[in-house]
XYZ file of C-alpha atoms in Angstrom:
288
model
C 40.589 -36.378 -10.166
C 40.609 -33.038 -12.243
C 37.248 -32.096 -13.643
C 37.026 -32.367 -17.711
C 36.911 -28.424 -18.764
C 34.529 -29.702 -21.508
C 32.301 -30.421 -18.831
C 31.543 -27.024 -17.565
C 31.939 -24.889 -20.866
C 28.590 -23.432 -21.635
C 27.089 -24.236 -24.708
C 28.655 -27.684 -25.120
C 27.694 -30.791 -23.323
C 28.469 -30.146 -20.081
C 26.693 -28.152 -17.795
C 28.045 -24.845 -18.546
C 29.236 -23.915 -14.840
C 31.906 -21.964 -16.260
C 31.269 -18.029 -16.453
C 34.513 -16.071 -15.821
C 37.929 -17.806 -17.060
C 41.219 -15.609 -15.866
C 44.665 -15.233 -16.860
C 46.193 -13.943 -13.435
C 49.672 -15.434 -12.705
C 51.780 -11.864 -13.351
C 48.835 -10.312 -11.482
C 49.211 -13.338 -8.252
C 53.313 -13.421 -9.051
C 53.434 -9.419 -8.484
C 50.656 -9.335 -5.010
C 51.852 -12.762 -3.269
C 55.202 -12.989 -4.039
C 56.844 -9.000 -5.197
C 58.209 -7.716 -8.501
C 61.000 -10.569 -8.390
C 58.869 -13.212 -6.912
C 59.358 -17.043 -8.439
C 56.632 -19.834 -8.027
C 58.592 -22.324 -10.381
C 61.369 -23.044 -7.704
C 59.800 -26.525 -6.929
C 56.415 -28.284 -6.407
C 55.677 -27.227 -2.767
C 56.525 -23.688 -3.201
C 54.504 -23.550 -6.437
C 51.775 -25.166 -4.774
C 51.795 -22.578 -1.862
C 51.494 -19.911 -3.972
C 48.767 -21.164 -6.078
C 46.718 -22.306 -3.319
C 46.929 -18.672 -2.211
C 45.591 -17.373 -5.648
C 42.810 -19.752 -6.180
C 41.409 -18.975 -2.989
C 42.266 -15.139 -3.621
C 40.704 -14.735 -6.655
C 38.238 -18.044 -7.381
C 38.569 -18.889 -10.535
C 36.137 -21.120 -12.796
C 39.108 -22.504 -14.241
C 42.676 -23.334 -12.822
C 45.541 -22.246 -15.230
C 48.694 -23.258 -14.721
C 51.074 -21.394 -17.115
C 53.470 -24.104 -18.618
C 55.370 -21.710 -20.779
C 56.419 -19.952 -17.678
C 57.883 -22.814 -15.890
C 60.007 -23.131 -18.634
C 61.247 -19.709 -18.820
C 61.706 -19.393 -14.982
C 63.475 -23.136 -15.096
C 66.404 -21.095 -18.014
C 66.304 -18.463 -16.364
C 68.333 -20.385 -13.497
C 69.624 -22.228 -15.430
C 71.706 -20.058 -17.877
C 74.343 -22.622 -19.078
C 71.585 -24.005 -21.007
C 70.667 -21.239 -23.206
C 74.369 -21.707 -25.189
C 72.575 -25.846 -25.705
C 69.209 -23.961 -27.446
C 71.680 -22.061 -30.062
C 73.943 -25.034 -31.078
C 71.970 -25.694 -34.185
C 70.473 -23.848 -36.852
C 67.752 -25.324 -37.210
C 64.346 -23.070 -36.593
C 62.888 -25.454 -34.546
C 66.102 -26.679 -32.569
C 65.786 -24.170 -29.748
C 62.459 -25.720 -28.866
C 63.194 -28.860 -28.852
C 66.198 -28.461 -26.890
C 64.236 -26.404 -24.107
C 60.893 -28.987 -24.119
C 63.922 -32.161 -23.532
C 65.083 -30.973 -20.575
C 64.539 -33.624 -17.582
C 64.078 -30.909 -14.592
C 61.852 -28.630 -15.949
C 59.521 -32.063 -17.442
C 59.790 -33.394 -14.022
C 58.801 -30.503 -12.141
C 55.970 -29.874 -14.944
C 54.679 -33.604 -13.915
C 54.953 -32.928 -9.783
C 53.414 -29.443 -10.025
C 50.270 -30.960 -11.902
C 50.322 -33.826 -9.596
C 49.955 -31.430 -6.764
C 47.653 -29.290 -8.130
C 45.656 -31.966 -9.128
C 44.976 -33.301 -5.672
C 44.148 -29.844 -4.106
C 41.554 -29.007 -6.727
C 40.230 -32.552 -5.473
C 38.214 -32.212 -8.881
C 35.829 -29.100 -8.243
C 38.033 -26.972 -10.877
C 39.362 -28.313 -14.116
C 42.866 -28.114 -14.407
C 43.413 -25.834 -17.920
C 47.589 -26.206 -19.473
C 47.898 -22.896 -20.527
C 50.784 -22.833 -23.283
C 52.424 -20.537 -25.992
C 50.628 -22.064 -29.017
C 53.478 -23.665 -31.432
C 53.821 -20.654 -33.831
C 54.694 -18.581 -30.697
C 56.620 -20.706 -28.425
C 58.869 -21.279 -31.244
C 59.721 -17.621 -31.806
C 60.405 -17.237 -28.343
C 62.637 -20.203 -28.050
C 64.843 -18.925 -30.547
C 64.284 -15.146 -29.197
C 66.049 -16.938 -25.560
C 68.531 -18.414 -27.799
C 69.393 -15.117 -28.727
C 68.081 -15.057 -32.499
C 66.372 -12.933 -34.102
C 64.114 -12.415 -37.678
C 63.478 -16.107 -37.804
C 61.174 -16.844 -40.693
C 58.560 -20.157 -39.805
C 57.635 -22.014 -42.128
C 55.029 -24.650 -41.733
C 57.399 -27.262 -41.464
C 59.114 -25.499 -38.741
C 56.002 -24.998 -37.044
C 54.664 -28.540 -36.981
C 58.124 -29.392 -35.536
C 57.571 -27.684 -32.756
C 53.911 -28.851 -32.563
C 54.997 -32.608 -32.450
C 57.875 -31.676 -29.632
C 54.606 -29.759 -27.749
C 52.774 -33.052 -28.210
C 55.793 -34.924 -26.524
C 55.504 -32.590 -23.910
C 51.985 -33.483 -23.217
C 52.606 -37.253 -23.920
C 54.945 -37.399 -20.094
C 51.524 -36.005 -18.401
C 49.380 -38.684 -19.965
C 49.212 -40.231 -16.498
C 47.655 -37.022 -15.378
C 43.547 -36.193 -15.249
C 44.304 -32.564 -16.993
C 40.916 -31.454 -17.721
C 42.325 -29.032 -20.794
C 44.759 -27.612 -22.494
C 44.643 -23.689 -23.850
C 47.263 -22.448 -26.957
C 47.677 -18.787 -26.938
C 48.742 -16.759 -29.527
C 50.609 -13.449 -28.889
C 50.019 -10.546 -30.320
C 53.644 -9.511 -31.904
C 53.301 -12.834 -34.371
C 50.491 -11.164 -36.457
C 53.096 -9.446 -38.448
C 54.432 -13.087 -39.485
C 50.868 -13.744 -41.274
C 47.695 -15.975 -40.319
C 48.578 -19.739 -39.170
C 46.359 -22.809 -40.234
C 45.645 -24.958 -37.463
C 46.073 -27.609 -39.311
C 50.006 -27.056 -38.669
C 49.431 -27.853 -34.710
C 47.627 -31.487 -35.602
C 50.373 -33.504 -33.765
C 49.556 -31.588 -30.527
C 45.408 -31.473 -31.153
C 45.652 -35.255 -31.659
C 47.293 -35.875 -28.732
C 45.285 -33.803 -27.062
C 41.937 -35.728 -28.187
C 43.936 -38.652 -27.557
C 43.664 -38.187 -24.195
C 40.225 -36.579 -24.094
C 41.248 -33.635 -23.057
C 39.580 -30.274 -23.895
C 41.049 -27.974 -26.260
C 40.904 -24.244 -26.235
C 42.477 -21.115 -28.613
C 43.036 -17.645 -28.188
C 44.357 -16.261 -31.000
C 45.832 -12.410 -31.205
C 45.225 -10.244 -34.778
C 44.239 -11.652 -37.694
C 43.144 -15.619 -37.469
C 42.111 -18.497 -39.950
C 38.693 -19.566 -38.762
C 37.853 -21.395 -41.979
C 40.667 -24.169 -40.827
C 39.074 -28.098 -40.511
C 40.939 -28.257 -37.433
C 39.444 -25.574 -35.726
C 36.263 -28.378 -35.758
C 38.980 -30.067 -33.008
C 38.900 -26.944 -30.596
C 35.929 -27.130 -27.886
C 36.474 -22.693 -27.470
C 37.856 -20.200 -28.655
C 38.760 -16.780 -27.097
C 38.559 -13.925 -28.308
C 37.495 -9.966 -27.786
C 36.136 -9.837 -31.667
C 35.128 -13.812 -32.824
C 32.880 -16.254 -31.873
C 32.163 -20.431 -32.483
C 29.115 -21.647 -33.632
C 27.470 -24.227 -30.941
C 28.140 -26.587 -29.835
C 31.876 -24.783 -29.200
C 31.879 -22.220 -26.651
C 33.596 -18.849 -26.949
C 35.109 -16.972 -24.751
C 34.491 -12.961 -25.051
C 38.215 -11.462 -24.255
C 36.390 -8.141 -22.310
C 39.680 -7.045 -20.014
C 39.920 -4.276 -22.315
C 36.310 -2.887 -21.204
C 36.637 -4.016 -17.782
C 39.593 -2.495 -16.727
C 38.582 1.126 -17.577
C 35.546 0.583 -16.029
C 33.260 0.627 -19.462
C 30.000 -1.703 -19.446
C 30.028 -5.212 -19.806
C 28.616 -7.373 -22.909
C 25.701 -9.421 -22.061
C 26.675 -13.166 -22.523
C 25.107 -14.805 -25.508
C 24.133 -19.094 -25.217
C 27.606 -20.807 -25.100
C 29.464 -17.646 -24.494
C 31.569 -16.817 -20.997
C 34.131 -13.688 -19.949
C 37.616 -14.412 -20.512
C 39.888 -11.727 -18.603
C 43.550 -11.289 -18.178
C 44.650 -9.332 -15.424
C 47.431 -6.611 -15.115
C 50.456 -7.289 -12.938
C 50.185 -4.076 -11.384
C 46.307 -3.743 -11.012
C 45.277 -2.712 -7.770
C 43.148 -5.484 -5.871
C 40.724 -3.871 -4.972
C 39.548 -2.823 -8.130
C 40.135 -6.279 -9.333
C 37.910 -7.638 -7.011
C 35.636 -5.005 -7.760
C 35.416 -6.065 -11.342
C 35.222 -9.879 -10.380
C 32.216 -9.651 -8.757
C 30.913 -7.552 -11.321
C 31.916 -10.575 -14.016
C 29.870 -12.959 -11.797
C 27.194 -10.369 -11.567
C-alpha cells in the first residue's frame, strides 16, 4: 500500500513529513547505469535500478518519471514513430503514443513493483509532462514542428492523459505531479482549467495532485483550487496547499538556503552530471 502524498505535505492535513522532494532520474540514470544507461527495459531491471537510487539518495517522495518510459519505450521502438505522424491532427501524436499496449503494460508492472518495495513508507508521486507539454513533444518525436495548441488541442491530450491514469486505477499511487517545461512559455500562459479531464480523474481516485509550472503561470485559475502544491522557485499557495520552493538554482552553486515558511518544503532537481559528493553534501544540508 503506497502512502497518500497528501498525507505528508506540510501545511495540509497530513502530517507534513515531507521536507525535501527530488527530481533525480538523469542524475541516478547517468551514476548507476552510464551516459547510455536504460531503466525502462522491463519491470525487474527498472526496479533494480530504482531500488538502488532510493536507498542512494532517500527521498521524501518516490518519482517515477512516466514521460520517460514512454520516450525510452519509442526510442526502441522506431517503427512506431511513422504511426504518431499519420494524422494531422495536433493532438494525434499523443494519442497514438499514450495507446500503445507495451509501454501501458510495463507502466502498470513497474508501479506494481514499486509499489510493493516502498511497502507504503514513501508515497509513490507519477511524475508527467503536464498536457500542454507532452503534446508538443509528441508531435516534436513525430517529427513536427511550430505546432500551434489551442485549447481544444490541449484538453485532447488531457482526456488521453486521464486514460492513461484510468489503466492504473487498480494501483494505490499516492500522487500525481504535471510539469511544465520551460521552452512552452513562449506559446503563452495555460488555464488549468484545460487539464480538467485529467484533475478529475485524478480526484476521482483520491489521489494528490501537484504543479510545477516554468515562466509565466495563471494562478487566478478555479482549478488550481484542485491542486494540493505547487512548485515553484518564485510562487507560493495559500494554506491549506503546500508549495514547494524550486531552490536547485541556489543550492547547486553553493548560495544559502531559504528558511521554510508553514506549508512550504525544498523541491530540487538534480544535474545528470553533478558530482555525488557534492550532492550529498547539499542533501544533508536540505534536511539540515
Amino acid at each position: 500500500m503506497s502512502r497518500h502524498l497528501a498525507e505528508d505535505l506540510p501545511g495540509g492535513t497530513g502530517g507534513g513529513g515531507l521536507r525535501v522532494w527530488l527530481k533525480a532520474s538523469a542524475y541516478t540514470r547517468r551514476l548507476l547505469l552510464g551516459a547510455d544507461g536504460d531503466p525502462w527495459t522491463g519491470a525487474a531491471q527498472y526496479l533494480a535500478y530504482f531500488s538502488q537510487a532510493q536507498g542512494l539518495l532517500r527521498p521524501d517522495a518516490a518519482v517515477l518519471e512516466v514521460g520517460e518510459l514512454f520516450d525510452s519505450w519509442l526510442s526502441r521502438h522506431p517503427e512506431a514513430v511513422a504511426e504518431l505522424g499519420s494524422k494531422r491532427r495536433a493532438s494525434f501524436p499523443l494519442r497514438k503514443l499514450l495507446e500503445q499496449d507495451e509501454p501501458r503494460r510495463l507502466l502498470a508492472e513497474v508501479v506494481e513493483a514499486v509499489v510493493a518495495n516502498l511497502r507504503g513508507q514513501t508515497p509513490l508521486v507519477l511524475a508527467m509532462p503536464s498536457p500542454k507539454h507532452w503534446l508538443l513533444h509528441a508531435n516534436a518525436l513525430a517529427g513536427r514542428s511550430g505546432i500551434e495548441t489551442n485549447p481544444d488541442a490541449i484538453e485532447d491530450a488531457a482526456m488521453y492523459m486521464a486514460d492513461l491514469l484510468r489503466a492504473l486505477s487498480a494501483q494505490p499511487v499516492g500522487g500525481v505531479l504535471l510539469e511544465e517545461h520551460p521552452a512552452d512559455d513562449r506559446l503563452g500562459t495555460t488555464d488549468l482549467e484545460h487539464y480538467r479531464p485529467l484533475i478529475n480523474v485524478a480526484r476521482h481516485y483520491r489521489w494528490s495532485l501537484a504543479w510545477r509550472p516554468r515562466g509565466d503561470a495563471d494562478l487566478g485559475s478555479p482549478a488550481l483550487a484542485e491542486f494540493d502544491a505547487l512548485i515553484s522557485a518564485d510562487l507560493w499557495l495559500q494554506r491549506p496547499a503546500s508549495s514547494g520552493v524550486d531552490v536547485g538554482a541556489v543550492l547547486w552553486q553553493g548560495g544559502d538556503l531559504p528558511t521554510l515558511d508553514q506549508g512550504q518544503f525544498y523541491f530540487v532537481e538534480i544535474p545528470a552530471d553533478q558530482q555525488p559528493e557534492f550532492v550529498l553534501d547539499s542533501l544533508a544540508r536540505l534536511r539540515g
